Amino acid sequence: MRAVYRWIVDLDGVVYRGQELLPGARRFFQAVQGRNEPLVVLTNNSTATVEQYVSRLAGWGIAVRREQVITSALAAARWLAQRGMRGPVLAIGEDGLLQALQEHGVSYLADADPLAMPAVQAVVVGLDGQFTYRKLYAACLAVRGGAAFVGTNPDPSLPAEGGRLRPGCGSLLAAIAACSGVSPTVVGKPYPEIMEMALERLQATQPESRRQVVVVGDRLDTDMRAAAQLGLRGALVLSGVATRQDLERSPYRPDFVFADLGELTDALLSA
């Protein structure tokens, strides 16, 4: 691996899996910080707030600042605000999405009565552990009525402890798309909205600086696809969703493949 990088690092399946810190994660952050290399963590998971992510990582001895954390919830809220959609919107999601909307000046309804809901400009959907038939019904009515349909990310699943996979936001989007007949606009990885936010934070918007950027992730269809589309370097870790068998079948070829962040750190420090 070359000497100087700027890092975009995924969380679920890379740094941790559920409540389990993955091997080498703490050492990786210490190595990058010791080299004074720019870094952001970038997650498609919209459930937690930026502050909650900072606190969670700090509990594992990993220090990141608020401005180093980018979530798909922030990308979705920015997308709405930039298009003048100040609300109300129907929000299906958890604290991270609701706070991001509030911070961007977008008013929202949550868990609205499908048959007594006012008109909304958009339906914005993130991962929601309390997703119900009532929420599905309200979303379908709103989208059929002309509301924009926005998803925070397309991930059908996300890693959990013990190698299990939990249903992800993409599964909820599929249900709403099936009953409304409308496909969502998705702003999380691998789509440009969230990636451009990361590149802005890294001050890597020019071609020469982009060549230094490494996207570290565990998914071929989002992390490595995003890297390939933007001409960035991709480092796949096999501690989350993707397997070596998936890699053989994928059109997205990462520059590097590691078992986990520990193996990546070894390569980085030995270069």
mmCIF file of C-alpha atoms in Angstrom:
data_model
loop_
_atom_site.group_PDB
_atom_site.id
_atom_site.type_symbol
_atom_site.label_atom_id
_atom_site.label_comp_id
_atom_site.label_asym_id
_atom_site.label_seq_id
_atom_site.Cartn_x
_atom_site.Cartn_y
_atom_site.Cartn_z
ATOM 1 C CA MET A 1 0.000 0.000 0.000
ATOM 2 C CA ARG A 2 1.204 3.509 -0.869
ATOM 3 C CA ALA A 3 2.353 5.952 1.788
ATOM 4 C CA VAL A 4 -0.365 8.638 2.003
ATOM 5 C CA TYR A 5 -4.126 8.117 1.914
ATOM 6 C CA ARG A 6 -7.428 9.775 2.704
ATOM 7 C CA TRP A 7 -9.880 7.307 4.190
ATOM 8 C CA ILE A 8 -13.621 6.689 3.844
ATOM 9 C CA VAL A 9 -14.394 3.897 6.312
ATOM 10 C CA ASP A 10 -17.656 1.988 6.650
ATOM 11 C CA LEU A 11 -18.826 0.913 10.126
ATOM 12 C CA ASP A 12 -21.213 -2.090 10.113
ATOM 13 C CA GLY A 13 -19.226 -5.183 9.182
ATOM 14 C CA VAL A 14 -15.936 -3.264 9.101
ATOM 15 C CA VAL A 15 -15.406 -1.680 12.522
ATOM 16 C CA TYR A 16 -18.068 -3.629 14.375
ATOM 17 C CA ARG A 17 -20.769 -6.232 13.891
ATOM 18 C CA GLY A 18 -23.747 -5.488 16.117
ATOM 19 C CA GLN A 19 -22.276 -4.986 19.599
ATOM 20 C CA GLU A 20 -19.024 -6.782 18.705
ATOM 21 C CA LEU A 21 -15.865 -4.788 17.918
ATOM 22 C CA LEU A 22 -14.113 -6.475 15.005
ATOM 23 C CA PRO A 23 -10.435 -7.523 15.044
ATOM 24 C CA GLY A 24 -7.918 -4.779 14.368
ATOM 25 C CA ALA A 25 -10.436 -1.929 14.367
ATOM 26 C CA ARG A 26 -8.942 0.072 17.238
ATOM 27 C CA ARG A 27 -5.408 -0.439 15.931
ATOM 28 C CA PHE A 28 -6.426 0.750 12.450
ATOM 29 C CA PHE A 29 -7.746 4.076 13.743
ATOM 30 C CA GLN A 30 -4.674 4.542 15.905
ATOM 31 C CA ALA A 31 -2.420 3.881 12.897
ATOM 32 C CA VAL A 32 -4.249 6.320 10.606
ATOM 33 C CA GLN A 33 -4.390 9.001 13.297
ATOM 34 C CA GLY A 34 -0.705 8.460 14.022
ATOM 35 C CA ARG A 35 0.044 9.112 10.350
ATOM 36 C CA ASN A 36 -2.131 12.277 10.401
ATOM 37 C CA GLU A 37 -4.123 11.043 7.425
ATOM 38 C CA PRO A 38 -7.628 12.509 6.846
ATOM 39 C CA LEU A 39 -10.454 10.106 7.689
ATOM 40 C CA VAL A 40 -14.243 10.043 7.742
ATOM 41 C CA VAL A 41 -16.522 7.222 8.793
ATOM 42 C CA LEU A 42 -19.397 6.797 6.377
ATOM 43 C CA THR A 43 -22.361 4.596 7.190
ATOM 44 C CA ASN A 44 -25.496 3.694 5.278
ATOM 45 C CA ASN A 45 -27.128 2.932 8.626
ATOM 46 C CA SER A 46 -29.476 5.838 9.399
ATOM 47 C CA THR A 47 -30.709 4.682 12.806
ATOM 48 C CA ALA A 48 -28.286 6.502 15.125
ATOM 49 C CA THR A 49 -27.391 10.183 15.406
ATOM 50 C CA VAL A 50 -23.900 11.487 14.752
ATOM 51 C CA GLU A 51 -23.417 12.004 18.490
ATOM 52 C CA GLN A 52 -24.461 8.420 19.175
ATOM 53 C CA TYR A 53 -21.907 7.113 16.679
ATOM 54 C CA VAL A 54 -19.159 9.247 18.231
ATOM 55 C CA SER A 55 -20.087 7.961 21.686
ATOM 56 C CA ARG A 56 -20.326 4.348 20.583
ATOM 57 C CA LEU A 57 -16.893 4.405 18.995
ATOM 58 C CA ALA A 58 -15.422 6.195 22.023
ATOM 59 C CA GLY A 59 -16.695 3.333 24.192
ATOM 60 C CA TRP A 60 -14.387 1.037 22.226
ATOM 61 C CA GLY A 61 -11.455 3.416 22.528
ATOM 62 C CA ILE A 62 -11.840 4.839 19.007
ATOM 63 C CA ALA A 63 -11.806 8.634 18.917
ATOM 64 C CA VAL A 64 -13.574 10.421 16.059
ATOM 65 C CA ARG A 65 -14.924 13.956 15.945
ATOM 66 C CA ARG A 66 -18.484 14.855 15.035
ATOM 67 C CA GLU A 67 -17.416 16.296 11.681
ATOM 68 C CA GLN A 68 -15.779 12.977 10.788
ATOM 69 C CA VAL A 69 -19.103 11.103 10.873
ATOM 70 C CA ILE A 70 -21.407 10.983 7.839
ATOM 71 C CA THR A 71 -24.635 8.975 7.779
ATOM 72 C CA SER A 72 -27.168 8.239 5.081
ATOM 73 C CA ALA A 73 -29.699 10.119 7.223
ATOM 74 C CA LEU A 74 -27.658 13.307 6.804
ATOM 75 C CA ALA A 75 -27.429 12.701 3.063
ATOM 76 C CA ALA A 76 -31.198 12.224 2.775
ATOM 77 C CA ALA A 77 -31.990 15.333 4.809
ATOM 78 C CA ARG A 78 -29.558 17.404 2.747
ATOM 79 C CA TRP A 79 -31.068 16.058 -0.485
ATOM 80 C CA LEU A 80 -34.546 17.162 0.592
ATOM 81 C CA ALA A 81 -33.427 20.585 1.848
ATOM 82 C CA GLN A 82 -31.444 21.329 -1.305
ATOM 83 C CA ARG A 83 -34.589 20.728 -3.364
ATOM 84 C CA GLY A 84 -36.728 23.001 -1.252
ATOM 85 C CA MET A 85 -38.647 20.174 0.420
ATOM 86 C CA ARG A 86 -39.031 21.654 3.885
ATOM 87 C CA GLY A 87 -41.996 19.473 4.751
ATOM 88 C CA PRO A 88 -44.009 18.043 5.929
ATOM 89 C CA VAL A 89 -42.502 14.737 4.915
ATOM 90 C CA LEU A 90 -43.494 11.301 6.137
ATOM 91 C CA ALA A 91 -40.447 9.894 7.930
ATOM 92 C CA ILE A 92 -40.010 6.169 8.448
ATOM 93 C CA GLY A 93 -36.886 5.651 10.517
ATOM 94 C CA GLU A 94 -35.235 6.055 13.888
ATOM 95 C CA ASP A 95 -33.463 8.794 15.867
ATOM 96 C CA GLY A 96 -30.708 9.366 13.336
ATOM 97 C CA LEU A 97 -33.094 10.163 10.507
ATOM 98 C CA LEU A 98 -35.459 12.274 12.603
ATOM 99 C CA GLN A 99 -32.655 14.399 14.036
ATOM 100 C CA ALA A 100 -31.057 14.882 10.622
ATOM 101 C CA LEU A 101 -34.355 16.162 9.211
ATOM 102 C CA GLN A 102 -34.756 18.535 12.127
ATOM 103 C CA GLU A 103 -31.194 19.859 11.747
ATOM 104 C CA HIS A 104 -31.839 20.595 8.063
ATOM 105 C CA GLY A 105 -35.102 22.418 8.751
ATOM 106 C CA VAL A 106 -37.357 19.703 7.319
ATOM 107 C CA SER A 107 -40.589 19.152 9.244
ATOM 108 C CA TYR A 108 -41.829 15.586 9.428
ATOM 109 C CA LEU A 109 -44.645 13.287 10.450
ATOM 110 C CA ALA A 110 -43.834 9.952 12.062
ATOM 111 C CA ASP A 111 -46.182 6.976 12.405
ATOM 112 C CA ALA A 112 -49.076 8.923 10.849
ATOM 113 C CA ASP A 113 -52.601 7.534 10.578
ATOM 114 C CA PRO A 114 -52.825 6.427 6.929
ATOM 115 C CA LEU A 115 -56.475 7.532 6.634
ATOM 116 C CA ALA A 116 -56.098 10.885 8.407
ATOM 117 C CA MET A 117 -52.698 12.003 7.128
ATOM 118 C CA PRO A 118 -52.221 15.443 5.569
ATOM 119 C CA ALA A 119 -50.527 15.774 2.203
ATOM 120 C CA VAL A 120 -46.746 15.342 2.383
ATOM 121 C CA GLN A 121 -44.018 16.400 -0.018
ATOM 122 C CA ALA A 122 -42.008 13.228 0.346
ATOM 123 C CA VAL A 123 -41.750 9.870 2.037
ATOM 124 C CA VAL A 124 -38.230 9.387 3.368
ATOM 125 C CA VAL A 125 -37.317 5.894 4.538
ATOM 126 C CA GLY A 126 -34.415 4.644 6.616
ATOM 127 C CA LEU A 127 -33.915 1.469 8.595
ATOM 128 C CA ASP A 128 -36.718 1.236 11.161
ATOM 129 C CA GLY A 129 -36.835 -1.507 13.781
ATOM 130 C CA GLN A 130 -40.470 -0.574 14.483
ATOM 131 C CA PHE A 131 -41.642 -0.828 10.875
ATOM 132 C CA THR A 132 -45.324 -1.824 10.801
ATOM 133 C CA TYR A 133 -48.156 -2.462 8.372
ATOM 134 C CA ARG A 134 -49.558 0.941 9.404
ATOM 135 C CA LYS A 135 -46.334 2.664 8.290
ATOM 136 C CA LEU A 136 -46.297 0.668 5.064
ATOM 137 C CA TYR A 137 -49.895 1.649 4.349
ATOM 138 C CA ALA A 138 -49.235 5.346 5.011
ATOM 139 C CA ALA A 139 -46.136 5.349 2.828
ATOM 140 C CA CYS A 140 -47.879 3.629 -0.060
ATOM 141 C CA LEU A 141 -50.816 6.041 0.027
ATOM 142 C CA ALA A 142 -48.495 9.053 0.093
ATOM 143 C CA VAL A 143 -46.301 7.835 -2.759
ATOM 144 C CA ARG A 144 -49.311 6.894 -4.850
ATOM 145 C CA GLY A 145 -50.621 10.389 -4.169
ATOM 146 C CA GLY A 146 -47.536 11.962 -5.734
ATOM 147 C CA ALA A 147 -45.103 12.359 -2.838
ATOM 148 C CA ALA A 148 -41.419 11.893 -3.665
ATOM 149 C CA PHE A 149 -40.078 8.533 -2.489
ATOM 150 C CA VAL A 150 -36.587 8.809 -0.960
ATOM 151 C CA GLY A 151 -34.516 6.031 0.616
ATOM 152 C CA THR A 152 -31.465 6.514 2.796
ATOM 153 C CA ASN A 153 -29.748 3.419 1.419
ATOM 154 C CA PRO A 154 -30.361 0.289 -0.676
ATOM 155 C CA ASP A 155 -28.802 -2.310 1.662
ATOM 156 C CA PRO A 156 -31.160 -5.297 1.886
ATOM 157 C CA SER A 157 -29.373 -6.532 5.011
ATOM 158 C CA LEU A 158 -26.740 -5.569 7.568
ATOM 159 C CA PRO A 159 -24.347 -7.673 9.657
ATOM 160 C CA ALA A 160 -25.235 -8.671 13.215
ATOM 161 C CA GLU A 161 -23.419 -10.616 15.932
ATOM 162 C CA GLY A 162 -22.483 -14.205 15.229
ATOM 163 C CA GLY A 163 -22.395 -13.732 11.471
ATOM 164 C CA ARG A 164 -26.168 -13.264 11.213
ATOM 165 C CA LEU A 165 -27.764 -10.778 8.799
ATOM 166 C CA ARG A 166 -30.585 -8.423 9.823
ATOM 167 C CA PRO A 167 -33.112 -6.982 7.339
ATOM 168 C CA GLY A 168 -31.878 -3.604 6.117
ATOM 169 C CA CYS A 169 -33.426 -0.448 4.726
ATOM 170 C CA GLY A 170 -33.479 -1.901 1.225
ATOM 171 C CA SER A 171 -35.979 -4.513 2.391
ATOM 172 C CA LEU A 172 -38.358 -1.773 3.587
ATOM 173 C CA LEU A 173 -37.924 0.157 0.342
ATOM 174 C CA ALA A 174 -38.795 -2.994 -1.603
ATOM 175 C CA ALA A 175 -42.049 -3.406 0.319
ATOM 176 C CA ILE A 176 -43.107 0.214 -0.332
ATOM 177 C CA ALA A 177 -42.075 -0.002 -3.983
ATOM 178 C CA ALA A 178 -44.094 -3.197 -4.399
ATOM 179 C CA CYS A 179 -47.336 -1.670 -3.131
ATOM 180 C CA SER A 180 -46.905 1.813 -4.646
ATOM 181 C CA GLY A 181 -45.474 0.832 -8.016
ATOM 182 C CA VAL A 182 -42.778 3.530 -7.631
ATOM 183 C CA SER A 183 -39.026 3.011 -7.266
ATOM 184 C CA PRO A 184 -37.220 5.166 -4.684
ATOM 185 C CA THR A 185 -34.519 7.749 -5.168
ATOM 186 C CA VAL A 186 -31.681 6.444 -2.983
ATOM 187 C CA VAL A 187 -29.012 8.808 -1.620
ATOM 188 C CA GLY A 188 -26.727 6.486 0.382
ATOM 189 C CA LYS A 189 -23.838 4.401 -0.926
ATOM 190 C CA PRO A 190 -23.185 3.706 -3.763
ATOM 191 C CA TYR A 191 -24.930 6.842 -5.010
ATOM 192 C CA PRO A 192 -23.144 10.188 -5.451
ATOM 193 C CA GLU A 193 -24.979 12.275 -2.816
ATOM 194 C CA ILE A 194 -23.349 10.691 0.212
ATOM 195 C CA MET A 195 -19.991 10.089 -1.496
ATOM 196 C CA GLU A 196 -19.682 13.752 -2.468
ATOM 197 C CA MET A 197 -20.318 14.699 1.166
ATOM 198 C CA ALA A 198 -17.400 12.487 2.180
ATOM 199 C CA LEU A 199 -15.079 13.880 -0.473
ATOM 200 C CA GLU A 200 -15.933 17.439 0.585
ATOM 201 C CA ARG A 201 -15.060 16.630 4.202
ATOM 202 C CA LEU A 202 -11.755 15.090 3.073
ATOM 203 C CA GLN A 203 -11.021 18.065 0.807
ATOM 204 C CA ALA A 204 -10.662 15.567 -2.031
ATOM 205 C CA THR A 205 -12.923 16.978 -4.731
ATOM 206 C CA GLN A 206 -10.149 17.416 -7.318
ATOM 207 C CA PRO A 207 -8.842 14.528 -9.480
ATOM 208 C CA GLU A 208 -5.343 14.563 -7.968
ATOM 209 C CA SER A 209 -6.675 14.370 -4.396
ATOM 210 C CA ARG A 210 -9.269 11.710 -5.265
ATOM 211 C CA ARG A 211 -6.474 9.363 -6.270
ATOM 212 C CA GLN A 212 -5.428 9.288 -2.616
ATOM 213 C CA VAL A 213 -8.874 8.240 -1.345
ATOM 214 C CA VAL A 214 -9.443 4.674 -0.157
ATOM 215 C CA VAL A 215 -12.968 3.401 0.504
ATOM 216 C CA VAL A 216 -12.890 0.645 3.140
ATOM 217 C CA GLY A 217 -16.032 -1.476 3.231
ATOM 218 C CA ASP A 218 -17.510 -4.948 3.481
ATOM 219 C CA ARG A 219 -19.987 -4.765 0.591
ATOM 220 C CA LEU A 220 -19.237 -5.080 -3.096
ATOM 221 C CA ASP A 221 -22.577 -3.676 -4.260
ATOM 222 C CA THR A 222 -22.288 -0.436 -2.274
ATOM 223 C CA ASP A 223 -18.780 0.279 -0.955
ATOM 224 C CA MET A 224 -16.732 -1.135 -3.829
ATOM 225 C CA ARG A 225 -19.239 -0.011 -6.443
ATOM 226 C CA ALA A 226 -19.068 3.549 -5.078
ATOM 227 C CA ALA A 227 -15.272 3.497 -5.214
ATOM 228 C CA ALA A 228 -15.260 2.204 -8.793
ATOM 229 C CA GLN A 229 -17.801 4.741 -10.024
ATOM 230 C CA LEU A 230 -15.865 7.701 -8.634
ATOM 231 C CA GLY A 231 -12.365 6.534 -9.507
ATOM 232 C CA LEU A 232 -11.374 5.952 -5.873
ATOM 233 C CA ARG A 233 -9.388 3.050 -4.458
ATOM 234 C CA GLY A 234 -11.372 0.239 -2.860
ATOM 235 C CA ALA A 235 -10.300 -1.928 0.069
ATOM 236 C CA LEU A 236 -12.692 -4.809 0.717
ATOM 237 C CA VAL A 237 -12.671 -6.457 4.147
ATOM 238 C CA LEU A 238 -14.228 -9.885 4.545
ATOM 239 C CA SER A 239 -15.456 -9.306 8.107
ATOM 240 C CA GLY A 240 -19.012 -8.374 7.129
ATOM 241 C CA VAL A 241 -21.280 -9.254 4.193
ATOM 242 C CA ALA A 242 -19.041 -10.065 1.202
ATOM 243 C CA THR A 243 -17.200 -13.366 0.829
ATOM 244 C CA ARG A 244 -14.411 -14.474 -1.496
ATOM 245 C CA GLN A 245 -17.035 -16.334 -3.534
ATOM 246 C CA ASP A 246 -18.991 -13.082 -3.958
ATOM 247 C CA LEU A 247 -15.795 -11.377 -5.105
ATOM 248 C CA GLU A 248 -15.319 -13.920 -7.876
ATOM 249 C CA ARG A 249 -18.797 -13.153 -9.254
ATOM 250 C CA SER A 250 -18.775 -9.377 -8.805
ATOM 251 C CA PRO A 251 -18.182 -6.815 -11.579
ATOM 252 C CA TYR A 252 -16.643 -4.504 -8.945
ATOM 253 C CA ARG A 253 -12.993 -5.299 -8.361
ATOM 254 C CA PRO A 254 -11.412 -3.772 -5.257
ATOM 255 C CA ASP A 255 -7.784 -2.691 -5.302
ATOM 256 C CA PHE A 256 -7.127 -4.520 -2.038
ATOM 257 C CA VAL A 257 -8.775 -7.426 -0.204
ATOM 258 C CA PHE A 258 -8.185 -8.091 3.501
ATOM 259 C CA ALA A 259 -9.652 -10.450 6.064
ATOM 260 C CA ASP A 260 -10.332 -7.528 8.416
ATOM 261 C CA LEU A 261 -9.011 -4.136 9.528
ATOM 262 C CA GLY A 262 -6.191 -5.836 11.396
ATOM 263 C CA GLU A 263 -4.783 -7.308 8.192
ATOM 264 C CA LEU A 264 -5.244 -3.963 6.427
ATOM 265 C CA THR A 265 -3.331 -2.220 9.236
ATOM 266 C CA ASP A 266 -0.475 -4.708 8.962
ATOM 267 C CA ALA A 267 -0.181 -3.959 5.229
ATOM 268 C CA LEU A 268 -0.341 -0.226 5.840
ATOM 269 C CA LEU A 269 2.366 -0.182 8.513
ATOM 270 C CA SER A 270 4.681 -2.530 6.645
ATOM 271 C CA ALA A 271 4.609 -0.490 3.412
#
